[in-house]
Amino acid sequence: MKVVLQSGPFDPGALLTAFTTGRRESGAVVSFTGLARAEGGSTDILELEAYEGFTETAILEMAEAAVKRFHLDDVLVLHRVGPIAPGEAIVFVAAAAAHRREAFEAADQLMDYLKSRAPFWKKSVGPGGARWIEPTARDKTDAERWDQPDPLT
Amino acid sequence: MKVVLQSGPFDPGALLTAFTTGRRESGAVVSFTGLARAEGGSTDILELEAYEGFTETAILEMAEAAVKRFHLDDVLVLHRVGPIAPGEAIVFVAAAAAHRREAFEAADQLMDYLKSRAPFWKKSVGPGGARWIEPTARDKTDAERWDQPDPLT
Amino acid sequence: MARVLLFGPLRDLAGWREKTVEASSLSGLRAALQAQDPLLGEALSGPGVQAAVDKAIVRGEAPLTALTEVAFLPPMSGG
Amino acid sequence: MARVLLFGPLRDLAGWREKTVEASSLSGLRAALQAQDPLLGEALSGPGVQAAVDKAIVRGEAPLTALTEVAFLPPMSGG
């Protein structure tokens, strides 16, 4: 299990290859890659701020809970901090499990929690100025799906 | 949109990198990698047989339906055929969408359909002999989740 | 006449994968195969076995020419 | 005394990110910041703002030493 905050660009494929290689008992690896959308040129540099030491711990707790709940073999979370240009990857989550349902649900839940509950502060900076972004209503309701012990099964 | 049947090993990470690179409007890429489990040494070479021309068309129809239903920007399906050793990747599915929920559901549905309805015949060959594999009960009920127009929303 | 393809367990049962068979209709082909190999003939009308004529699933009858490809598809394993 | 960290919009509001402030308790620190900058003081007790003492969320009071790190965390954006 690994949680990494990184200030430079990363290649999601290289992470997936490293995460997948050598697994003998995991039948399923699900990955999620979140990209900064260009939105037809209207956006904008994203600036992501984390609280070093605190943010990793909070994400690690989310990852540990997912490993336990979904019987995962392994989890990787890599999250960018600092300025992020349109088209660049912001976040990568991978989950390995014996079977695919658990791997899908784990990656899905981790992303919902990351998007709404991870300790990041995110600013969008463009020609119209800068604004702080908050989780959307959908981010919040998506995350709430997982607050029951087993809402989907 | 691309559907490929391939008889040699592939690197899931290289596929993810190629699939993700240059996307400016997709915010979310979900990938699934299915691996042949070693099962503690008890397994066994898998032998996957497809009906060339027919199998790709059937998968392409599944992919097209997913693009439409989940408003995807793109889909890639790569499936191994022929003999597959434990630990090797069997299948790779990637879905790109503006938002993550659609990308997750599309990859999830495509895998459920592939595992239960794609025209493959799969044999497990080991010390105890060879046997043909059929979809599990779980594969079938997983796939049925998607037969309603919008079962999860 | 038609080119006949067998897949999965049907291939194991018959001992061949591809064969040219004299027949001018799908039902005639089924009868010819039944005559050659009764066990295979029975399996071809077993539960879940589908016939594809030139790569399209056919339920019922279809005419065949020398260029027609007929595939018998047992229940699929999935990927 | 404590090392105080501000995040997100709180940092923009205050115009600083890190500062050492004389205080021996969390409530004393809040009062000192309020005295220095009433707008910031008000924001620190605003809805959804949490305090972390040495990287653990604290609700209520906590003693501070010169080595203590206090962070004020406005509502999180998520990743």
Short mmCIF file of C-alpha atoms in Angstrom, two decimals:
data_model
loop_
_atom_site.label_atom_id
_atom_site.label_comp_id
_atom_site.label_asym_id
_atom_site.label_seq_id
_atom_site.Cartn_x
_atom_site.Cartn_y
_atom_site.Cartn_z
CA MET A 1 0.00 0.00 0.00
CA LYS A 2 1.45 3.36 -0.99
CA VAL A 3 0.31 6.98 -0.89
CA VAL A 4 2.45 9.56 -2.65
CA LEU A 5 2.11 13.33 -3.07
CA GLN A 6 4.15 14.57 -6.00
CA SER A 7 4.79 18.06 -7.34
CA GLY A 8 5.76 17.17 -10.93
CA PRO A 9 3.95 15.44 -13.80
CA PHE A 10 3.68 11.65 -13.81
CA ASP A 11 2.92 8.95 -16.37
CA PRO A 12 -0.15 6.90 -15.36
CA GLY A 13 0.92 4.02 -17.59
CA ALA A 14 4.30 3.67 -15.89
CA LEU A 15 2.52 3.51 -12.54
CA LEU A 16 0.08 0.87 -13.82
CA THR A 17 2.88 -1.28 -15.22
CA ALA A 18 4.81 -1.17 -11.94
CA PHE A 19 1.64 -1.85 -9.93
CA THR A 20 0.59 -4.81 -12.09
CA THR A 21 3.94 -6.50 -12.65
CA GLY A 22 4.63 -9.61 -10.61
CA ARG A 23 1.11 -10.09 -9.24
CA ARG A 24 0.41 -13.81 -9.16
CA GLU A 25 -2.80 -13.95 -7.12
CA SER A 26 -4.63 -10.77 -8.09
CA GLY A 27 -7.03 -11.37 -10.93
CA ALA A 28 -8.13 -7.75 -11.25
CA VAL A 29 -6.47 -4.34 -11.29
CA VAL A 30 -8.62 -1.24 -11.68
CA SER A 31 -6.98 2.13 -12.21
CA PHE A 32 -8.39 5.62 -12.23
CA THR A 33 -6.57 8.55 -13.82
CA GLY A 34 -7.94 12.04 -13.21
CA LEU A 35 -6.95 14.66 -15.75
CA ALA A 36 -7.23 18.44 -15.66
CA ARG A 37 -9.73 19.29 -18.39
CA ALA A 38 -8.89 22.06 -20.83
CA GLU A 39 -12.59 23.00 -21.13
CA GLY A 40 -12.19 24.50 -24.56
CA GLY A 41 -9.35 26.79 -23.51
CA SER A 42 -11.33 28.53 -20.73
CA THR A 43 -9.28 26.82 -18.01
CA ASP A 44 -6.75 27.53 -16.29
CA ILE A 45 -3.99 26.37 -14.10
CA LEU A 46 -5.07 24.37 -11.07
CA GLU A 47 -3.09 24.89 -7.89
CA LEU A 48 -3.34 22.13 -5.37
CA GLU A 49 -2.22 22.66 -1.83
CA ALA A 50 -1.75 19.84 0.68
CA TYR A 51 -0.73 19.84 4.33
CA GLU A 52 2.40 17.74 4.20
CA GLY A 53 2.31 14.87 6.66
CA PHE A 54 -1.36 15.42 7.45
CA THR A 55 -2.75 14.89 3.94
CA GLU A 56 -0.82 11.65 3.32
CA THR A 57 -1.98 10.27 6.67
CA ALA A 58 -5.61 11.06 5.89
CA ILE A 59 -5.37 9.37 2.48
CA LEU A 60 -3.53 6.39 3.96
CA GLU A 61 -6.42 5.91 6.39
CA MET A 62 -8.86 5.94 3.46
CA ALA A 63 -6.68 3.41 1.62
CA GLU A 64 -6.39 1.13 4.66
CA ALA A 65 -10.15 1.17 5.15
CA ALA A 66 -10.65 0.27 1.49
CA VAL A 67 -8.15 -2.60 1.68
CA LYS A 68 -10.06 -4.01 4.64
CA ARG A 69 -13.55 -3.43 3.28
CA PHE A 70 -12.91 -4.71 -0.23
CA HIS A 71 -10.33 -7.41 0.64
CA LEU A 72 -7.74 -5.81 -1.61
CA ASP A 73 -4.31 -7.22 -2.31
CA ASP A 74 -2.86 -3.73 -2.77
CA VAL A 75 -3.61 -0.04 -3.31
CA LEU A 76 -1.65 2.83 -4.78
CA VAL A 77 -2.64 6.49 -4.61
CA LEU A 78 -0.54 9.16 -6.27
CA HIS A 79 -1.74 12.76 -6.09
CA ARG A 80 -0.24 15.85 -7.64
CA VAL A 81 0.30 19.01 -5.61
CA GLY A 82 1.33 22.44 -6.84
CA PRO A 83 0.43 23.92 -10.23
CA ILE A 84 -1.20 21.59 -12.78
CA ALA A 85 -1.71 22.48 -16.45
CA PRO A 86 -4.77 21.46 -18.53
CA GLY A 87 -4.41 17.91 -19.89
CA GLU A 88 -2.04 16.83 -17.12
CA ALA A 89 -2.87 14.00 -14.76
CA ILE A 90 -3.87 15.07 -11.24
CA VAL A 91 -4.49 11.78 -9.52
CA PHE A 92 -3.90 8.07 -10.05
CA VAL A 93 -5.54 5.35 -8.00
CA ALA A 94 -5.00 1.63 -8.53
CA ALA A 95 -6.62 -1.26 -6.66
CA ALA A 96 -5.69 -4.94 -6.96
CA ALA A 97 -8.01 -7.72 -5.81
CA ALA A 98 -8.69 -11.38 -6.48
CA HIS A 99 -11.90 -10.49 -8.35
CA ARG A 100 -13.01 -7.53 -10.40
CA ARG A 101 -16.05 -6.31 -8.44
CA GLU A 102 -13.98 -5.57 -5.34
CA ALA A 103 -11.29 -3.80 -7.39
CA PHE A 104 -13.89 -1.63 -9.16
CA GLU A 105 -15.72 -0.70 -5.98
CA ALA A 106 -12.51 0.08 -4.12
CA ALA A 107 -11.17 2.43 -6.81
CA ASP A 108 -14.59 4.05 -7.13
CA GLN A 109 -14.92 4.62 -3.39
CA LEU A 110 -11.36 5.88 -2.99
CA MET A 111 -11.94 8.44 -5.74
CA ASP A 112 -15.23 9.56 -4.20
CA TYR A 113 -13.55 10.03 -0.84
CA LEU A 114 -10.50 11.73 -2.36
CA LYS A 115 -12.66 14.16 -4.36
CA SER A 116 -14.79 15.21 -1.42
CA ARG A 117 -12.88 14.49 1.78
CA ALA A 118 -9.14 14.50 1.18
CA PRO A 119 -7.31 17.46 2.75
CA PHE A 120 -6.51 19.46 -0.36
CA TRP A 121 -7.23 23.07 -1.18
CA LYS A 122 -7.62 23.71 -4.85
CA LYS A 123 -7.47 27.01 -6.70
CA SER A 124 -8.34 27.59 -10.31
CA VAL A 125 -6.27 30.40 -11.84
CA GLY A 126 -7.24 31.87 -15.21
CA PRO A 127 -7.70 35.12 -17.13
CA GLY A 128 -10.75 35.90 -14.99
CA GLY A 129 -8.75 35.65 -11.79
CA ALA A 130 -8.38 32.97 -9.13
CA ARG A 131 -11.05 31.11 -7.21
CA TRP A 132 -11.02 28.39 -4.58
CA ILE A 133 -12.90 25.25 -5.56
CA GLU A 134 -15.14 23.26 -3.27
CA PRO A 135 -16.46 19.73 -3.76
CA THR A 136 -19.54 19.69 -5.99
CA ALA A 137 -22.90 18.50 -4.72
CA ARG A 138 -22.38 15.38 -6.84
CA ASP A 139 -18.98 14.76 -5.24
CA LYS A 140 -20.66 14.84 -1.85
CA THR A 141 -23.56 12.54 -2.72
CA ASP A 142 -21.19 10.17 -4.54
CA ALA A 143 -19.08 9.87 -1.39
CA GLU A 144 -22.15 9.33 0.79
CA ARG A 145 -22.97 6.18 -1.17
CA TRP A 146 -20.14 4.46 0.69
CA ASP A 147 -20.92 5.66 4.20
CA GLN A 148 -23.26 2.72 4.79
CA PRO A 149 -21.35 -0.50 5.44
CA ASP A 150 -22.37 -2.04 2.13
CA PRO A 151 -24.71 0.14 0.10
CA LEU A 152 -24.23 -1.56 -3.26
CA THR A 153 -24.40 -5.24 -2.40
CA MET B 1 -12.89 3.40 -30.23
CA LYS B 2 -10.76 0.31 -30.74
CA VAL B 3 -11.17 -3.44 -30.19
CA VAL B 4 -8.11 -5.64 -30.60
CA LEU B 5 -7.59 -9.40 -30.26
CA GLN B 6 -3.94 -10.23 -29.70
CA SER B 7 -2.10 -13.53 -29.37
CA GLY B 8 1.00 -12.34 -27.50
CA PRO B 9 1.57 -10.69 -24.10
CA PHE B 10 0.91 -6.96 -23.71
CA ASP B 11 1.86 -4.25 -21.22
CA PRO B 12 -1.25 -2.65 -19.66
CA GLY B 13 0.72 0.45 -18.70
CA ALA B 14 1.83 1.12 -22.27
CA LEU B 15 -1.82 0.89 -23.37
CA LEU B 16 -2.93 3.27 -20.61
CA THR B 17 -0.25 5.80 -21.49
CA ALA B 18 -1.23 5.77 -25.16
CA PHE B 19 -4.93 5.96 -24.30
CA THR B 20 -4.51 8.87 -21.89
CA THR B 21 -1.98 10.98 -23.77
CA GLY B 22 -3.32 14.06 -25.52
CA ARG B 23 -6.81 14.02 -23.97
CA ARG B 24 -7.81 17.61 -23.36
CA GLU B 25 -11.49 17.26 -22.49
CA SER B 26 -11.69 13.91 -20.70
CA GLY B 27 -11.43 14.35 -16.96
CA ALA B 28 -11.53 10.65 -16.16
CA VAL B 29 -9.91 7.48 -17.48
CA VAL B 30 -10.75 4.17 -15.85
CA SER B 31 -8.82 1.05 -16.81
CA PHE B 32 -9.35 -2.57 -15.98
CA THR B 33 -6.61 -5.17 -16.30
CA GLY B 34 -7.56 -8.82 -15.92
CA LEU B 35 -4.74 -11.18 -14.98
CA ALA B 36 -4.53 -14.97 -15.04
CA ARG B 37 -4.23 -15.98 -11.38
CA ALA B 38 -1.55 -18.49 -10.40
CA GLU B 39 -3.78 -19.88 -7.60
CA GLY B 40 -0.90 -21.14 -5.55
CA GLY B 41 0.63 -23.11 -8.42
CA SER B 42 -2.50 -25.21 -9.07
CA THR B 43 -3.21 -23.40 -12.36
CA ASP B 44 -2.61 -23.88 -15.36
CA ILE B 45 -2.39 -22.51 -18.82
CA LEU B 46 -5.52 -20.81 -20.09
CA GLU B 47 -6.34 -21.25 -23.74
CA LEU B 48 -8.64 -18.67 -25.21
CA GLU B 49 -10.30 -19.26 -28.51
CA ALA B 50 -12.10 -16.55 -30.47
CA TYR B 51 -13.99 -16.62 -33.76
CA GLU B 52 -11.98 -14.16 -35.78
CA GLY B 53 -14.12 -11.44 -37.32
CA PHE B 54 -17.17 -12.47 -35.30
CA THR B 55 -15.72 -11.93 -31.82
CA GLU B 56 -14.34 -8.46 -32.58
CA THR B 57 -17.68 -7.41 -34.05
CA ALA B 58 -19.57 -8.59 -30.98
CA ILE B 59 -17.20 -6.69 -28.66
CA LEU B 60 -17.33 -3.61 -30.86
CA GLU B 61 -21.12 -3.61 -30.49
CA MET B 62 -20.75 -3.76 -26.71
CA ALA B 63 -18.24 -0.90 -26.82
CA GLU B 64 -20.47 1.22 -29.06
CA ALA B 65 -23.43 0.69 -26.74
CA ALA B 66 -21.29 1.73 -23.76
CA VAL B 67 -20.06 4.87 -25.51
CA LYS B 68 -23.65 5.88 -26.16
CA ARG B 69 -25.05 4.95 -22.78
CA PHE B 70 -22.27 6.49 -20.68
CA HIS B 71 -21.42 9.43 -22.98
CA LEU B 72 -17.83 8.29 -23.32
CA ASP B 73 -15.12 10.14 -25.17
CA ASP B 74 -13.37 6.88 -26.06
CA VAL B 75 -13.05 3.16 -25.34
CA LEU B 76 -10.29 0.63 -25.85
CA VAL B 77 -10.65 -3.13 -25.46
CA LEU B 78 -7.67 -5.44 -25.92
CA HIS B 79 -8.20 -9.15 -25.38
CA ARG B 80 -5.67 -11.95 -25.49
CA VAL B 81 -6.34 -15.13 -27.47
CA GLY B 82 -4.31 -18.34 -27.50
CA PRO B 83 -2.36 -19.74 -24.54
CA ILE B 84 -1.98 -17.48 -21.48
CA ALA B 85 0.39 -18.22 -18.59
CA PRO B 86 -0.39 -17.47 -14.91
CA GLY B 87 0.36 -13.85 -14.02
CA GLU B 88 -0.09 -12.64 -17.59
CA ALA B 89 -2.68 -10.06 -18.52
CA ILE B 90 -5.74 -11.44 -20.34
CA VAL B 91 -7.79 -8.34 -20.96
CA PHE B 92 -7.46 -4.57 -20.82
CA VAL B 93 -10.40 -2.18 -20.96
CA ALA B 94 -10.12 1.61 -20.77
CA ALA B 95 -12.92 4.18 -20.80
CA ALA B 96 -12.52 7.96 -21.04
CA ALA B 97 -15.29 10.37 -20.07
CA ALA B 98 -15.73 13.93 -18.92
CA HIS B 99 -16.53 12.77 -15.38
CA ARG B 100 -15.48 9.79 -13.31
CA ARG B 101 -18.83 8.12 -12.57
CA GLU B 102 -19.49 7.48 -16.27
CA ALA B 103 -15.98 6.15 -16.83
CA PHE B 104 -16.24 3.77 -13.86
CA GLU B 105 -19.66 2.46 -14.85
CA ALA B 106 -18.65 1.98 -18.48
CA ALA B 107 -15.52 -0.04 -17.65
CA ASP B 108 -17.47 -2.04 -15.08
CA GLN B 109 -20.27 -2.83 -17.53
CA LEU B 110 -17.93 -3.68 -20.38
CA MET B 111 -16.07 -6.14 -18.17
CA ASP B 112 -19.30 -7.73 -16.98
CA TYR B 113 -20.45 -8.17 -20.57
CA LEU B 114 -17.05 -9.41 -21.74
CA LYS B 115 -16.83 -11.96 -18.93
CA SER B 116 -20.26 -13.44 -19.53
CA ARG B 117 -21.29 -12.65 -23.11
CA ALA B 118 -18.26 -12.17 -25.33
CA PRO B 119 -17.73 -14.97 -27.88
CA PHE B 120 -14.71 -16.69 -26.38
CA TRP B 121 -14.18 -20.33 -25.46
CA LYS B 122 -11.78 -20.80 -22.62
CA LYS B 123 -9.97 -23.94 -21.59
CA SER B 124 -7.92 -24.45 -18.45
CA VAL B 125 -5.06 -26.91 -18.99
CA GLY B 126 -3.15 -28.33 -16.02
CA PRO B 127 -1.72 -31.50 -14.50
CA GLY B 128 -5.27 -32.74 -13.85
CA GLY B 129 -6.20 -32.45 -17.55
CA ALA B 130 -8.13 -29.86 -19.54
CA ARG B 131 -11.58 -28.44 -18.91
CA TRP B 132 -13.75 -25.89 -20.62
CA ILE B 133 -14.76 -22.95 -18.45
CA GLU B 134 -18.20 -21.38 -18.37
CA PRO B 135 -19.20 -18.00 -16.92
CA THR B 136 -19.79 -18.21 -13.16
CA ALA B 137 -23.18 -17.52 -11.62
CA ARG B 138 -21.69 -14.26 -10.34
CA ASP B 139 -20.54 -13.31 -13.84
CA LYS B 140 -24.10 -13.76 -15.05
CA THR B 141 -25.79 -11.79 -12.27
CA ASP B 142 -23.13 -9.06 -12.54
CA ALA B 143 -23.94 -8.68 -16.23
CA GLU B 144 -27.69 -8.64 -15.58
CA ARG B 145 -27.26 -5.49 -13.45
CA TRP B 146 -26.80 -3.55 -16.69
CA ASP B 147 -29.69 -5.01 -18.66
CA GLN B 148 -32.11 -2.42 -17.31
CA PRO B 149 -31.64 0.97 -18.96
CA ASP B 150 -30.17 2.55 -15.81
CA PRO B 151 -30.06 0.17 -12.88
CA LEU B 152 -27.62 2.12 -10.73
CA THR B 153 -28.85 5.66 -11.01
CA MET C 1 -21.27 -27.05 -50.03
CA ALA C 2 -20.06 -24.98 -47.08
CA ARG C 3 -17.02 -24.41 -44.95
CA VAL C 4 -17.92 -25.55 -41.42
CA LEU C 5 -16.15 -24.29 -38.29
CA LEU C 6 -16.46 -25.77 -34.80
CA PHE C 7 -15.51 -23.96 -31.60
CA GLY C 8 -14.75 -24.84 -27.99
CA PRO C 9 -15.97 -28.21 -26.70
CA LEU C 10 -17.61 -29.01 -30.06
CA ARG C 11 -14.17 -29.10 -31.64
CA ASP C 12 -12.91 -31.51 -28.96
CA LEU C 13 -15.97 -33.70 -29.44
CA ALA C 14 -15.68 -33.87 -33.24
CA GLY C 15 -11.90 -34.03 -33.42
CA TRP C 16 -11.75 -31.38 -36.14
CA ARG C 17 -11.98 -27.61 -36.32
CA GLU C 18 -12.72 -26.94 -39.97
CA LYS C 19 -14.19 -29.07 -42.73
CA THR C 20 -15.91 -28.67 -46.09
CA VAL C 21 -19.29 -30.37 -46.17
CA GLU C 22 -21.65 -30.97 -49.09
CA ALA C 23 -24.98 -29.27 -48.29
CA SER C 24 -27.22 -26.60 -49.83
CA SER C 25 -29.06 -25.57 -46.68
CA LEU C 26 -28.38 -25.31 -42.97
CA SER C 27 -30.81 -28.13 -42.21
CA GLY C 28 -29.16 -30.26 -44.92
CA LEU C 29 -25.78 -29.54 -43.35
CA ARG C 30 -27.03 -30.56 -39.92
CA ALA C 31 -28.35 -33.83 -41.41
CA ALA C 32 -25.04 -34.52 -43.20
CA LEU C 33 -23.05 -33.94 -40.01
CA GLN C 34 -25.48 -36.12 -38.05
CA ALA C 35 -24.97 -38.92 -40.58
CA GLN C 36 -21.16 -38.62 -40.35
CA ASP C 37 -21.03 -38.38 -36.56
CA PRO C 38 -24.24 -38.93 -34.58
CA LEU C 39 -22.71 -37.66 -31.30
CA LEU C 40 -21.68 -34.38 -32.98
CA GLY C 41 -25.07 -34.11 -34.68
CA GLU C 42 -26.79 -34.37 -31.31
CA ALA C 43 -24.42 -31.84 -29.72
CA LEU C 44 -25.08 -29.31 -32.50
CA SER C 45 -28.73 -29.13 -31.50
CA GLY C 46 -27.87 -29.13 -27.78
CA PRO C 47 -28.80 -26.32 -25.35
CA GLY C 48 -27.15 -23.00 -26.06
CA VAL C 49 -25.46 -24.01 -29.32
CA GLN C 50 -25.89 -21.29 -31.94
CA ALA C 51 -25.23 -21.38 -35.67
CA ALA C 52 -23.61 -18.44 -37.47
CA VAL C 53 -23.85 -18.19 -41.25
CA ASP C 54 -21.19 -15.89 -42.68
CA LYS C 55 -20.60 -14.55 -39.16
CA ALA C 56 -24.25 -13.70 -38.42
CA ILE C 57 -26.28 -15.74 -35.92
CA VAL C 58 -29.08 -17.61 -37.70
CA ARG C 59 -32.09 -19.15 -35.98
CA GLY C 60 -33.81 -21.62 -38.29
CA GLU C 61 -33.05 -22.23 -41.95
CA ALA C 62 -30.54 -20.66 -44.36
CA PRO C 63 -29.36 -21.49 -47.90
CA LEU C 64 -25.69 -22.39 -48.33
CA THR C 65 -23.27 -22.00 -51.23
CA ALA C 66 -19.70 -23.19 -51.68
CA LEU C 67 -18.52 -19.85 -50.30
CA THR C 68 -20.68 -19.92 -47.20
CA GLU C 69 -19.01 -20.18 -43.82
CA VAL C 70 -21.05 -21.91 -41.14
CA ALA C 71 -19.87 -21.80 -37.53
CA PHE C 72 -21.36 -23.76 -34.65
CA LEU C 73 -20.90 -21.86 -31.39
CA PRO C 74 -21.33 -23.68 -28.09
CA PRO C 75 -22.18 -21.64 -24.96
CA MET C 76 -19.55 -18.94 -24.61
CA SER C 77 -17.00 -18.89 -21.81
CA GLY C 78 -16.73 -15.13 -21.82
CA GLY C 79 -13.38 -13.39 -21.78
CA MET D 1 4.40 29.96 21.49
CA ALA D 2 3.45 27.95 18.45
CA ARG D 3 4.11 27.67 14.75
CA VAL D 4 0.86 28.53 12.98
CA LEU D 5 0.02 27.35 9.46
CA LEU D 6 -2.83 28.61 7.30
CA PHE D 7 -4.23 26.79 4.27
CA GLY D 8 -6.37 27.58 1.26
CA PRO D 9 -8.51 30.71 1.39
CA LEU D 10 -7.37 31.46 4.96
CA ARG D 11 -3.89 32.05 3.64
CA ASP D 12 -5.18 34.46 0.99
CA LEU D 13 -7.23 36.29 3.62
CA ALA D 14 -4.36 36.65 6.09
CA GLY D 15 -1.62 37.29 3.54
CA TRP D 16 0.72 34.79 5.21
CA ARG D 17 1.13 31.06 5.32
CA GLU D 18 3.28 30.47 8.37
CA LYS D 19 3.95 32.52 11.47
CA THR D 20 5.20 32.05 15.02
CA VAL D 21 2.70 33.35 17.57
CA GLU D 22 3.03 33.79 21.33
CA ALA D 23 0.36 31.65 23.03
CA SER D 24 0.19 28.81 25.53
CA SER D 25 -3.19 27.41 24.57
CA LEU D 26 -5.30 27.06 21.44
CA SER D 27 -7.85 29.54 22.80
CA GLY D 28 -5.04 31.95 23.65
CA LEU D 29 -3.72 31.57 20.10
CA ARG D 30 -7.15 32.29 18.63
CA ALA D 31 -7.38 35.43 20.80
CA ALA D 32 -3.89 36.58 19.76
CA LEU D 33 -4.70 36.11 16.06
CA GLN D 34 -8.04 37.89 16.53
CA ALA D 35 -6.21 40.83 18.11
CA GLN D 36 -3.68 40.98 15.23
CA ASP D 37 -6.26 40.59 12.47
CA PRO D 38 -9.97 40.65 13.37
CA LEU D 39 -11.06 39.44 9.91
CA LEU D 40 -8.78 36.40 10.17
CA GLY D 41 -9.91 35.80 13.77
CA GLU D 42 -13.51 35.70 12.61
CA ALA D 43 -12.69 33.41 9.67
CA LEU D 44 -10.89 30.95 11.97
CA SER D 45 -14.12 30.28 13.83
CA GLY D 46 -16.15 30.20 10.62
CA PRO D 47 -18.18 27.21 9.42
CA GLY D 48 -16.14 24.15 8.55
CA VAL D 49 -12.77 25.51 9.70
CA GLN D 50 -10.88 22.90 11.71
CA ALA D 51 -7.78 23.23 13.86
CA ALA D 52 -5.04 20.59 13.84
CA VAL D 53 -2.50 20.50 16.66
CA ASP D 54 0.63 18.60 15.66
CA LYS D 55 -1.28 17.19 12.70
CA ALA D 56 -4.24 15.87 14.69
CA ILE D 57 -7.66 17.51 14.49
CA VAL D 58 -8.59 19.12 17.84
CA ARG D 59 -12.08 20.22 18.82
CA GLY D 60 -11.95 22.52 21.82
CA GLU D 61 -8.88 23.40 23.89
CA ALA D 62 -5.25 22.25 23.71
CA PRO D 63 -2.01 23.39 25.42
CA LEU D 64 0.73 24.76 23.16
CA THR D 65 4.52 24.79 23.49
CA ALA D 66 7.19 26.42 21.35
CA LEU D 67 7.41 23.21 19.36
CA THR D 68 3.69 22.87 18.71
CA GLU D 69 2.44 23.18 15.14
CA VAL D 70 -1.10 24.51 14.79
CA ALA D 71 -2.80 24.38 11.41
CA PHE D 72 -6.10 26.01 10.53
CA LEU D 73 -7.86 24.04 7.81
CA PRO D 74 -10.72 25.63 5.90
CA PRO D 75 -13.29 23.37 4.20
CA MET D 76 -11.37 20.99 1.95
CA SER D 77 -11.57 21.12 -1.83
CA GLY D 78 -10.93 17.43 -2.22
CA GLY D 79 -8.42 16.11 -4.71
#
